[in-house]
Short mmCIF file of C-alpha atoms and ligand atoms in Angstrom, two decimals:
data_model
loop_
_atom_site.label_atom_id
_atom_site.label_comp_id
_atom_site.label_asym_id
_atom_site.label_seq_id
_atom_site.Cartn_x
_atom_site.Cartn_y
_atom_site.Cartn_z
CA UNK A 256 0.00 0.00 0.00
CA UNK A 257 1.11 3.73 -0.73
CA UNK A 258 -0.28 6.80 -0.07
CA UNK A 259 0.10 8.17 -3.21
CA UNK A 260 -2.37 5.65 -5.25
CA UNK A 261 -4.38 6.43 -1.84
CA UNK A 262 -4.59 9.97 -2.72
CA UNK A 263 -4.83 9.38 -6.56
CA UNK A 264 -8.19 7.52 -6.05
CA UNK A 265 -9.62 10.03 -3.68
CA UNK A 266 -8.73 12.46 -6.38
CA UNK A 267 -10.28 10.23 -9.50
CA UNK A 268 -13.46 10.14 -6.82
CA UNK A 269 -13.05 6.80 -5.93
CA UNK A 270 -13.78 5.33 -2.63
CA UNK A 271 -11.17 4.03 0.13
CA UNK A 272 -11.44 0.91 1.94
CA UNK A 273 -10.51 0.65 5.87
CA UNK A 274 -7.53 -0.59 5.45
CA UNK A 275 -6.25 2.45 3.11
CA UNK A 276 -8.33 4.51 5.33
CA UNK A 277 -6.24 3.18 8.46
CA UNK A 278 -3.05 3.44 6.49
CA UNK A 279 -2.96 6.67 5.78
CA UNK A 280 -4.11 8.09 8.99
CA UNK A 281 -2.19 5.76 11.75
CA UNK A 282 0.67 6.49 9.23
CA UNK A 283 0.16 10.31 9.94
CA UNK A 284 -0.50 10.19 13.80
CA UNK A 285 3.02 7.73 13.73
CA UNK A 286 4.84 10.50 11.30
CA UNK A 287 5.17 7.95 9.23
CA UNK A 288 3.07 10.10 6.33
CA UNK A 289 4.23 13.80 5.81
CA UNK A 290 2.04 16.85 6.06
CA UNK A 291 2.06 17.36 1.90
CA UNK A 292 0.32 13.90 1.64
CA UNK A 293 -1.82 14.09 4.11
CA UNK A 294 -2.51 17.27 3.20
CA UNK A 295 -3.50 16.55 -0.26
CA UNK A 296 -5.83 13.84 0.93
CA UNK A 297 -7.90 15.70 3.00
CA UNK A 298 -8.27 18.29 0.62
CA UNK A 299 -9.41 15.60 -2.51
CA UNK A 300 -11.82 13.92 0.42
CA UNK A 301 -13.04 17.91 1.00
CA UNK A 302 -13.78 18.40 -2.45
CA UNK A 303 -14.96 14.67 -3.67
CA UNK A 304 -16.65 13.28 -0.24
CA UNK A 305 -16.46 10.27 1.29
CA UNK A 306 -19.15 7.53 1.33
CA UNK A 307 -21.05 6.19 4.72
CA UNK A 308 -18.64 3.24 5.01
CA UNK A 309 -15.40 5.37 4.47
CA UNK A 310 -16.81 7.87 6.98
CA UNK A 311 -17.19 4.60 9.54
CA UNK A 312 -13.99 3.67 8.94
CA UNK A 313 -12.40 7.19 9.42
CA UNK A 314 -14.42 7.70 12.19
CA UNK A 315 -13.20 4.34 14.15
CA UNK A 316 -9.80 4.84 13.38
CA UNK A 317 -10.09 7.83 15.02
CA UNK A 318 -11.55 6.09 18.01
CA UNK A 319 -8.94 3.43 18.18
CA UNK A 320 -5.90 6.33 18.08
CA UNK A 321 -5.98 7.13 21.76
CA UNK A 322 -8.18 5.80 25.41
CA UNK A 323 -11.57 5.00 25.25
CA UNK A 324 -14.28 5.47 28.44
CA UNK A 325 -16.36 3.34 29.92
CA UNK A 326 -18.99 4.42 32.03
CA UNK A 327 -19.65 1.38 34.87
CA UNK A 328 -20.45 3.22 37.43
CA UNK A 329 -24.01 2.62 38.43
CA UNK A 330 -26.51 5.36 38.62
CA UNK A 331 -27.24 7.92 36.41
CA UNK A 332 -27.85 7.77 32.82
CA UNK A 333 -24.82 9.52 31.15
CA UNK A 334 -25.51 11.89 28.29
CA UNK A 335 -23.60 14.23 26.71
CA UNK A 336 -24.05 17.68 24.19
CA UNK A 337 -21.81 18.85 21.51
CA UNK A 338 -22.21 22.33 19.58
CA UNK A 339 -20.63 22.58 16.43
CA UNK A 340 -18.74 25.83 17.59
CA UNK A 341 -20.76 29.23 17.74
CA UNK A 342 -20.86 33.02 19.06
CA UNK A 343 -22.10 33.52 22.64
CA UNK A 344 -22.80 30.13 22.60
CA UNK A 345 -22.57 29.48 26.09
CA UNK A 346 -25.14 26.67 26.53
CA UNK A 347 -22.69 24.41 28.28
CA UNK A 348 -22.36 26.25 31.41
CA UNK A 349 -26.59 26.12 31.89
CA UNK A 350 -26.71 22.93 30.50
CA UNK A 351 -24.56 21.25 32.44
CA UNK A 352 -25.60 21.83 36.14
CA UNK A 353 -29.23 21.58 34.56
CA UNK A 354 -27.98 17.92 33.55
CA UNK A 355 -27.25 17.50 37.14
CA UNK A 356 -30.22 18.73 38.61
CA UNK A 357 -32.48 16.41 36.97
CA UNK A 358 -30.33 13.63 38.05
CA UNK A 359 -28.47 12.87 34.85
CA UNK A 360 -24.81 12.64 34.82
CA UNK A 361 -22.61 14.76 32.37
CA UNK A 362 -18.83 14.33 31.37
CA UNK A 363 -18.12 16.88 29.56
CA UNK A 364 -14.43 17.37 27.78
CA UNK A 365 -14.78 20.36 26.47
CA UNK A 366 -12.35 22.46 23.73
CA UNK A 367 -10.55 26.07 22.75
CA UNK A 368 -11.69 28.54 21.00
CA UNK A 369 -11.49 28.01 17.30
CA UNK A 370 -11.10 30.74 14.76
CA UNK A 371 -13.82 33.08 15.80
CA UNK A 372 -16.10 30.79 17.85
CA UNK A 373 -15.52 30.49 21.29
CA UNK A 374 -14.63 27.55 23.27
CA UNK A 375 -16.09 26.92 26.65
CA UNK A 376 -12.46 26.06 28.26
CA UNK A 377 -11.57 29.58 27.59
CA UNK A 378 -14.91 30.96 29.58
CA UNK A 379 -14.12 29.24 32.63
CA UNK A 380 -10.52 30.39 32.48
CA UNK A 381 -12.10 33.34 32.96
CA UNK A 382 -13.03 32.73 36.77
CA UNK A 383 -10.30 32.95 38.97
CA UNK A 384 -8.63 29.71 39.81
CA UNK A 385 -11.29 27.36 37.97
CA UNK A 386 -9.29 24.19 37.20
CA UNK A 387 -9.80 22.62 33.60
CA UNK A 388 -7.55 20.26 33.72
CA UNK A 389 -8.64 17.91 36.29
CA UNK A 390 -7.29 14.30 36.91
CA UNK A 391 -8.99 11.45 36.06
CA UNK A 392 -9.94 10.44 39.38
CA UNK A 393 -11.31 13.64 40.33
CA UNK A 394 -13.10 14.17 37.40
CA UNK A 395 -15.01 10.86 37.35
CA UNK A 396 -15.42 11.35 40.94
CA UNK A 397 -17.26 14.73 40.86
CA UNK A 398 -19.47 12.88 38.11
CA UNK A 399 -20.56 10.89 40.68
CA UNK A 400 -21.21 13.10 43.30
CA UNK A 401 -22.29 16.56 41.39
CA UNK A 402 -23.71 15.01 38.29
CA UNK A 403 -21.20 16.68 35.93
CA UNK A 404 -17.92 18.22 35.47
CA UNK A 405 -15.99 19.72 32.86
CA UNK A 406 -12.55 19.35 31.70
CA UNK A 407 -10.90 20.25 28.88
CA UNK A 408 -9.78 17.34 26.49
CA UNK A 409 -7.63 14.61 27.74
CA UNK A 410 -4.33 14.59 25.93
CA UNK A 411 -5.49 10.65 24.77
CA UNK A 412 -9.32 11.75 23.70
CA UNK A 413 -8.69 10.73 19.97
CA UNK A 414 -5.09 11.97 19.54
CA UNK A 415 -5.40 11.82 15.58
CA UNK A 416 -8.22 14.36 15.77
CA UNK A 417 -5.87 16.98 17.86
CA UNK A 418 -3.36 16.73 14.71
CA UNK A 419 -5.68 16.61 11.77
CA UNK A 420 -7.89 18.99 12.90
CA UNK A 421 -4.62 21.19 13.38
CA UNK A 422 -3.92 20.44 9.63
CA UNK A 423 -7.31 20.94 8.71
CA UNK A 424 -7.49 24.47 9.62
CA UNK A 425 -4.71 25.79 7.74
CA UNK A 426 -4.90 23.74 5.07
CA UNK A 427 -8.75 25.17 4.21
CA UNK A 428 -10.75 21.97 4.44
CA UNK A 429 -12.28 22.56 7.92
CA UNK A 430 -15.67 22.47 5.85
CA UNK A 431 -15.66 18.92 5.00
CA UNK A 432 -19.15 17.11 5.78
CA UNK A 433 -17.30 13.66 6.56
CA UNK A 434 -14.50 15.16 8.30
CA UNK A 435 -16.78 16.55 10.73
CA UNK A 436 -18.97 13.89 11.67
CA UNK A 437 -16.60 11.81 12.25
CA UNK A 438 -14.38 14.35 14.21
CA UNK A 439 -17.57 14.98 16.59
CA UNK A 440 -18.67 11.52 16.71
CA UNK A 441 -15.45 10.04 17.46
CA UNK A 442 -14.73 12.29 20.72
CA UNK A 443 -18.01 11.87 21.64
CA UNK A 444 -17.91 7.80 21.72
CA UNK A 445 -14.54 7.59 22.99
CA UNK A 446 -15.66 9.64 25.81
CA UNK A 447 -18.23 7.16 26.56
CA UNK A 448 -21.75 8.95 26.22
CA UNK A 449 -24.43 6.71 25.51
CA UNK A 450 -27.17 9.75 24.20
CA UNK A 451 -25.40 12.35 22.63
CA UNK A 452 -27.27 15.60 21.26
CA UNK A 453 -25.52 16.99 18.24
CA UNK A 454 -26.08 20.84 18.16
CA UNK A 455 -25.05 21.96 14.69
CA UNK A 456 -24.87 25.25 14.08
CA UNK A 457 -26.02 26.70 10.98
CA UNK A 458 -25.16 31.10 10.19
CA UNK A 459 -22.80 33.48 9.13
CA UNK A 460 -20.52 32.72 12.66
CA UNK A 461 -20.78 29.27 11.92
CA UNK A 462 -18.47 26.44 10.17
CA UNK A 463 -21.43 24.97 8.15
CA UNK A 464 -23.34 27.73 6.41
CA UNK A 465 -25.85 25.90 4.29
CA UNK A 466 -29.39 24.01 5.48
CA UNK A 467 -28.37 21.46 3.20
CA UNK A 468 -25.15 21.10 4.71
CA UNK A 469 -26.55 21.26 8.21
CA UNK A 470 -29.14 17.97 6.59
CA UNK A 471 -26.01 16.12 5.57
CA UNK A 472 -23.87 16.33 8.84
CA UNK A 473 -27.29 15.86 10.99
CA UNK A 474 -28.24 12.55 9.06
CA UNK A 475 -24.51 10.82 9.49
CA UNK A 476 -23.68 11.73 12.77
CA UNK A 477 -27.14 9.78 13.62
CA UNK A 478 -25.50 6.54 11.34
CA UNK A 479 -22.30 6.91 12.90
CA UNK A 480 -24.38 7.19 16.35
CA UNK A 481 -26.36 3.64 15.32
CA UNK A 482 -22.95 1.72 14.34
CA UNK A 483 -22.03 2.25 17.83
CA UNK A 484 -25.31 1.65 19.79
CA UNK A 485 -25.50 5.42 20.65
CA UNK A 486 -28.60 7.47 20.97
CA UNK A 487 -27.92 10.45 19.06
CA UNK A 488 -30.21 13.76 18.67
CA UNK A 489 -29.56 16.56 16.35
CA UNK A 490 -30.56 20.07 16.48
CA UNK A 491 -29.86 22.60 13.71
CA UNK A 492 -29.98 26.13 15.59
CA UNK A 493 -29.27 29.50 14.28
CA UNK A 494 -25.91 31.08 14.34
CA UNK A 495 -26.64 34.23 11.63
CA UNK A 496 -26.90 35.97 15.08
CA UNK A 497 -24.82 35.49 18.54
CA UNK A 498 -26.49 33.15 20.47
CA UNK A 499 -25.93 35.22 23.63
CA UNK A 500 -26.53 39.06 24.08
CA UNK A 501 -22.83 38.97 25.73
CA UNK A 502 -19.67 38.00 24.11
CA UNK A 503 -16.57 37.41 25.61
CA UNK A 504 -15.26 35.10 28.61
CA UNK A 505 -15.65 36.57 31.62
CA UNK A 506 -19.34 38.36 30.30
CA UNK A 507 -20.19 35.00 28.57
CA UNK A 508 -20.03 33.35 32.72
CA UNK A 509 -22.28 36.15 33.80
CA UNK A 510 -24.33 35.95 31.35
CA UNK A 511 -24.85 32.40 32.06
CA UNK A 512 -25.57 32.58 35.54
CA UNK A 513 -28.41 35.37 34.54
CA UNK A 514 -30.23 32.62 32.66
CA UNK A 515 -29.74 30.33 35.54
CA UNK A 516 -31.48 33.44 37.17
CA UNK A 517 -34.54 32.76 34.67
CA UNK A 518 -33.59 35.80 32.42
CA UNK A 519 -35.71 34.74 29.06
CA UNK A 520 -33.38 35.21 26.34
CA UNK A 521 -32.42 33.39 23.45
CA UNK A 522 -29.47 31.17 25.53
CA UNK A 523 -31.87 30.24 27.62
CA UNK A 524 -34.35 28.87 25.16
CA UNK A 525 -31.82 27.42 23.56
CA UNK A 526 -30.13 25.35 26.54
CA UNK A 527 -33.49 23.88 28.04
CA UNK A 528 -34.38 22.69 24.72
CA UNK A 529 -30.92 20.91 24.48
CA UNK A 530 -31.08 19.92 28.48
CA UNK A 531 -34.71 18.77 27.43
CA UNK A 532 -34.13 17.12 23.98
CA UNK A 533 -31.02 15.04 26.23
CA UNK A 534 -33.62 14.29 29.32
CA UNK A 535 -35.98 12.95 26.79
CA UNK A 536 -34.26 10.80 25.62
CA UNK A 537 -32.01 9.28 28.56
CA UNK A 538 -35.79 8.72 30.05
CA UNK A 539 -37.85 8.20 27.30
CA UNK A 540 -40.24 11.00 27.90
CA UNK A 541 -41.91 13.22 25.57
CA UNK A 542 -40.24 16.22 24.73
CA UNK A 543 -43.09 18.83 26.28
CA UNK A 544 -42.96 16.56 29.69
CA UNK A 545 -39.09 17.19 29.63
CA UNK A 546 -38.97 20.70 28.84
CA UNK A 547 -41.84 21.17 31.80
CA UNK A 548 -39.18 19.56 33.96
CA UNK A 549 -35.83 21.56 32.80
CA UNK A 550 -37.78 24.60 33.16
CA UNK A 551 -38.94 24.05 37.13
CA UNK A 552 -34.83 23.34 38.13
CA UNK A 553 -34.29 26.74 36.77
CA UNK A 554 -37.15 28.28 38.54
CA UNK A 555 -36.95 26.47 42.12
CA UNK A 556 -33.13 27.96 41.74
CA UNK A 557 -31.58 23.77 41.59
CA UNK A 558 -29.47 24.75 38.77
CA UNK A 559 -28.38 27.91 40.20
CA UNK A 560 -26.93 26.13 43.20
CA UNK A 561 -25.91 23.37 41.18
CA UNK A 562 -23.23 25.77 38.83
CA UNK A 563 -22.41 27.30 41.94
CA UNK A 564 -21.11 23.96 43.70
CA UNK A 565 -19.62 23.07 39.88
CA UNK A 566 -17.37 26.20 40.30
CA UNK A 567 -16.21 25.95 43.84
CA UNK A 568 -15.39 22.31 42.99
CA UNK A 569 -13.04 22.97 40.43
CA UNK A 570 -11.53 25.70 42.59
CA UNK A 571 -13.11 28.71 41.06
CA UNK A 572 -13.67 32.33 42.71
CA UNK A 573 -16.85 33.54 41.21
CA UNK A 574 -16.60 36.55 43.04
CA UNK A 575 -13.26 37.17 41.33
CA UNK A 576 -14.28 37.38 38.28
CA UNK A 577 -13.46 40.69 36.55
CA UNK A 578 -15.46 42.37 33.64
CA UNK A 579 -13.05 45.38 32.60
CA UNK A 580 -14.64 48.59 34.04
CA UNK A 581 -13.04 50.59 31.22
CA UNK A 582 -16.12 50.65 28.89
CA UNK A 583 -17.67 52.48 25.91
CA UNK A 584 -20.97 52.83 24.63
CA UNK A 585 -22.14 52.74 21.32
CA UNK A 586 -25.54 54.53 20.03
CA UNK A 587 -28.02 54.37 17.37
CA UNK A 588 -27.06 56.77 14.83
CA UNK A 589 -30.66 57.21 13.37
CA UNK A 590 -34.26 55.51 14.16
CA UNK A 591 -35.18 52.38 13.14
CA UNK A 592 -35.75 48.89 13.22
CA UNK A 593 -32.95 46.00 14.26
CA UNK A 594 -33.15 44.20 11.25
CA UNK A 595 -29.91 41.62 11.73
CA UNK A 596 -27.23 41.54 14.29
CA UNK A 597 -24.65 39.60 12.16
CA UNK A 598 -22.79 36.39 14.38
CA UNK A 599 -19.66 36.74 12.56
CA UNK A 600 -19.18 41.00 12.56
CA UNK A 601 -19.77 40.32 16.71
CA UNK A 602 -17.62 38.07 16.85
CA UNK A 603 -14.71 40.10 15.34
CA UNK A 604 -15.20 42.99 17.55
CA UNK A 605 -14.81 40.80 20.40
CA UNK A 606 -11.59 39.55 19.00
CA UNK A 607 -9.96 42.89 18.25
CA UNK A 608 -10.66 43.93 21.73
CA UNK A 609 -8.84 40.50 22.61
CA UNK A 610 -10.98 37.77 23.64
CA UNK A 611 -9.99 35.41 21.33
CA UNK A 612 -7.22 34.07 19.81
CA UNK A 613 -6.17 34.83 16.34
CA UNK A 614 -2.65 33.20 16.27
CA UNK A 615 -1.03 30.62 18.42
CA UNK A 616 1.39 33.38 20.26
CA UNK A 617 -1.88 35.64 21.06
CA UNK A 618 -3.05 35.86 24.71
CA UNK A 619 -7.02 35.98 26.05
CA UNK A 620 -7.78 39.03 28.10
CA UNK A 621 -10.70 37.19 29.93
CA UNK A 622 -12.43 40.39 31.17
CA UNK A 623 -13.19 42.07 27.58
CA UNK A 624 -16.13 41.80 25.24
CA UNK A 625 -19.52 43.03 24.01
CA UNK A 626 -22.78 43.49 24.91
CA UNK A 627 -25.35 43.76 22.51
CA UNK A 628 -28.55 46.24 24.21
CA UNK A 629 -30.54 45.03 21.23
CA UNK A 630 -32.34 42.01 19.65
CA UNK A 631 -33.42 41.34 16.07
CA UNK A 632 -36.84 43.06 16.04
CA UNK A 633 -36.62 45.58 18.21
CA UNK A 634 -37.37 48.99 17.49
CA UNK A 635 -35.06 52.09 18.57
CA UNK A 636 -34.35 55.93 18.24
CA UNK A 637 -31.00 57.48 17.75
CA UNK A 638 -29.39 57.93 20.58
CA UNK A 639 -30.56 54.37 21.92
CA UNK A 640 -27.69 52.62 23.83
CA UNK A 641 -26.64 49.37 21.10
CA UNK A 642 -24.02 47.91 22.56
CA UNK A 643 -21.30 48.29 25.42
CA UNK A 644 -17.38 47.75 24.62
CA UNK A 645 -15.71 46.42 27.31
CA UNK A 646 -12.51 47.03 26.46
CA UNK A 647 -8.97 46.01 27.97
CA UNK A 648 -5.21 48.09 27.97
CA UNK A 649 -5.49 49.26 24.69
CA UNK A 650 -8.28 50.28 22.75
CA UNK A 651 -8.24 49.25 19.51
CA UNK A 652 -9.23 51.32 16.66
CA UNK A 653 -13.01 51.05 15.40
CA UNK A 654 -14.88 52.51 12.07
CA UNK A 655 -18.53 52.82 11.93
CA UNK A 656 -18.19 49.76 9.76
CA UNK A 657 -17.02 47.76 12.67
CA UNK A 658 -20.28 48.59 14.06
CA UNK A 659 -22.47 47.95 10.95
CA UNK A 660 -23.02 44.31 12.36
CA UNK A 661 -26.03 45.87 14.45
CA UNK A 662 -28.16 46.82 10.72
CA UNK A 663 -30.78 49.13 11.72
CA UNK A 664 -33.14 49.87 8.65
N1 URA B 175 -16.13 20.41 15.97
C1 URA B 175 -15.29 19.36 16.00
O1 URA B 175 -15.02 18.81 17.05
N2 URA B 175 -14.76 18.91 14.86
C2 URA B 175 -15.01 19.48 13.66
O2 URA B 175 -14.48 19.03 12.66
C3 URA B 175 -15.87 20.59 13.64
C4 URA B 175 -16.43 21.03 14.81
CA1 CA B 176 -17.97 23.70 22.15
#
């Protein structure tokens, strides 16, 4: 076998079998196949696909590169969310201690920021002292006990995803329908969850930016799901808009804890329908029963308590947290109506001001970001307050352009 006929018939359309599959990646994970080929291959299986069977062998090759989980413990039924990577999409940090409250159990390995989405390991950087890196022991244990932790992604959590999805990025095929699924898929069944819900994001601050697209990943991550016994849910949710009103770490935490308040915003729509959709199905209740349930641990304050436990466990000083107090606020120019807030324009201011990372050497500031006054819809006069800049050491230069994201008609 040699990569090169490998990547020929990818490139002539043809389709791989698991053993070329295996070759090609084991031989990359063991630097036994150079970036160039490997390179070249995922870019023919970007543009010319692969099958269903291809995409099950890819995907348990990727399972079989690094540890797997089991989950013996008795107890709790063990379920687990995934979002394809969004703005303000903070739905882990309600979800989770939701989870808990209703007596499900949640192991969560969570990621980084990619590009311009945000990654929920970065957010709870944010809080003083929060450990994300917690041992085995202690995070298995605090399963158990609490009903769910997070930690960021054990070094042996499908090591061939860390390095091709490190290629992928730079090499532009991070929009690759089979390279997905079975990226997602394969993390998520190594890690051990028996019901999975598979929130795919579909917008503008989105990787997959088509319905049809959003169709595609949704129907094989549910095969994938059956070849391994695994109950898996998708939702397709909007991301042409941030999901949260703030964005940024340390605002993204304190915005969560106001939905676990009960403040009525899209976030919190949005994470009891996924804490619903994943009680639903771990108990095999309708949906409408579930969501009456989610809804009553946010309002007899369960979850509340529940995140606030999570924290302390992990070492965190909520009342540490710092939101920069150096702030500006930008105002409606003219009247008129919020016709769009776009996901990915938000997302870029939040970057410049430095939440994110846009190259390896860059640092987070935690306590910077945005906050949007406005939702799609609403009327407002000039004047109006649209947003607040929470901004860190320097201020970074902005153009009315920068702020043409809000589009008031
Ligand atoms: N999230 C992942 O984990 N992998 C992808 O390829 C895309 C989103
Ligand atoms: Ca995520």
């Amino acid at each position: 076998m040699n990569m090169q006929d490998i990547i020929l018939r990818k490139k002539n359309s043809g389709s791989l079998s698991y053993d070329e599959i295996k070759f090609a990646f084991e031989g990359y994970l063991n630097e036994e196949i150079p970036d160039y080929q490997m390179s070249a291959l995922l870019m023919a299986i970007t543009i010319n696909g692969m099958n269903m069977s291809e995409t099950l062998s890819l995907t348990d090759v990727f399972i079989k590169s690094g540890d797997t989980y089991e989950w013996s413990h008795e107890g709790a039924e063990i379920v687990d969310k995934h979002s394809t990577g969004g703005v303000g999409d903070t739905t882990t940090l309600i979800v989770g201690p939701l989870i808990a409250s209703l007596g499900l159990h949640m192991a969560k390995m969570s990621g980084r920021g990619l590009g311009y989405t945000g990654g929920t390991i970065d957010k709870l950087e944010s809080i003083p002292g929060f450990n994300v890196s917690l041992n085995e022991e202690d995070f298995f244990e605090q399963v158990s006990s609490l009903g769910f932790a997070i930690s960021s992604q054990k070094d042996n959590l499908v090591p061939l995803d860390k390095v091709i999805y490190a290629l992928r990025d730079v090499t532009g095929t991070t929009e690759s329908i089979p390279l997905i699924a079975s990226s997602i898929m394969s993390k998520k069944i190594a890690a051990g969850a028996k019901n999975i819900l598979i929130d795919i994001k579909l917008g503008s601050g989105a990787l997959i930016k088509t319905q049809e697209d959003a169709k595609m990943l949704s129907k094989w991550v549910i095969a994938i799901g059956e070849a391994y016994k695994r109950n898996v849910k998708t939702v397709i949710s909007d991301m042409s808009k941030p999901l949260s009103n703030a964005i940024g770490n340390a605002l993204e935490v304190a915005e969560a804890i106001n939905v676990l308040h009960g403040k009525e915003c899209a976030l919190y729509h949005e994470s009891i329908d996924i804490a619903a959709h994943l009680l639903s199905m771990a108990k095999g209740i309708s949906l409408e029963e579930a969501k009456r349930q989610t809804i009553a641990k946010i309002e007899d304050g369960s979850a509340l308590k529940c995140f606030y436990e999570f924290v302390a466990r992990q070492g965190g000083e909520l009342g540490k947290l710092v939101i920069s107090d150096k702030t500006i606020a930008v105002k409606a120019k003219y009247d008129g109506k919020v016709e769009s807030i776009d996901a990915l324009g938000a997302a870029k201011i939040a970057a410049k001001l430095g939440a994110s990372k846009l190259t390896l050497e860059d640092k987070i500031d935690y306590s910077v970001g945005l906050y949007v006054h406005v939702n799609v819809g609403d009327i407002v006069k000039e004047g109006d307050l649209l947003l607040t800049l929470y901004i860190g050491k320097n201020i970074p230069e902005f153009t009315n352009a920068d702020f043409a994201f809000i589009n008031i008609v």
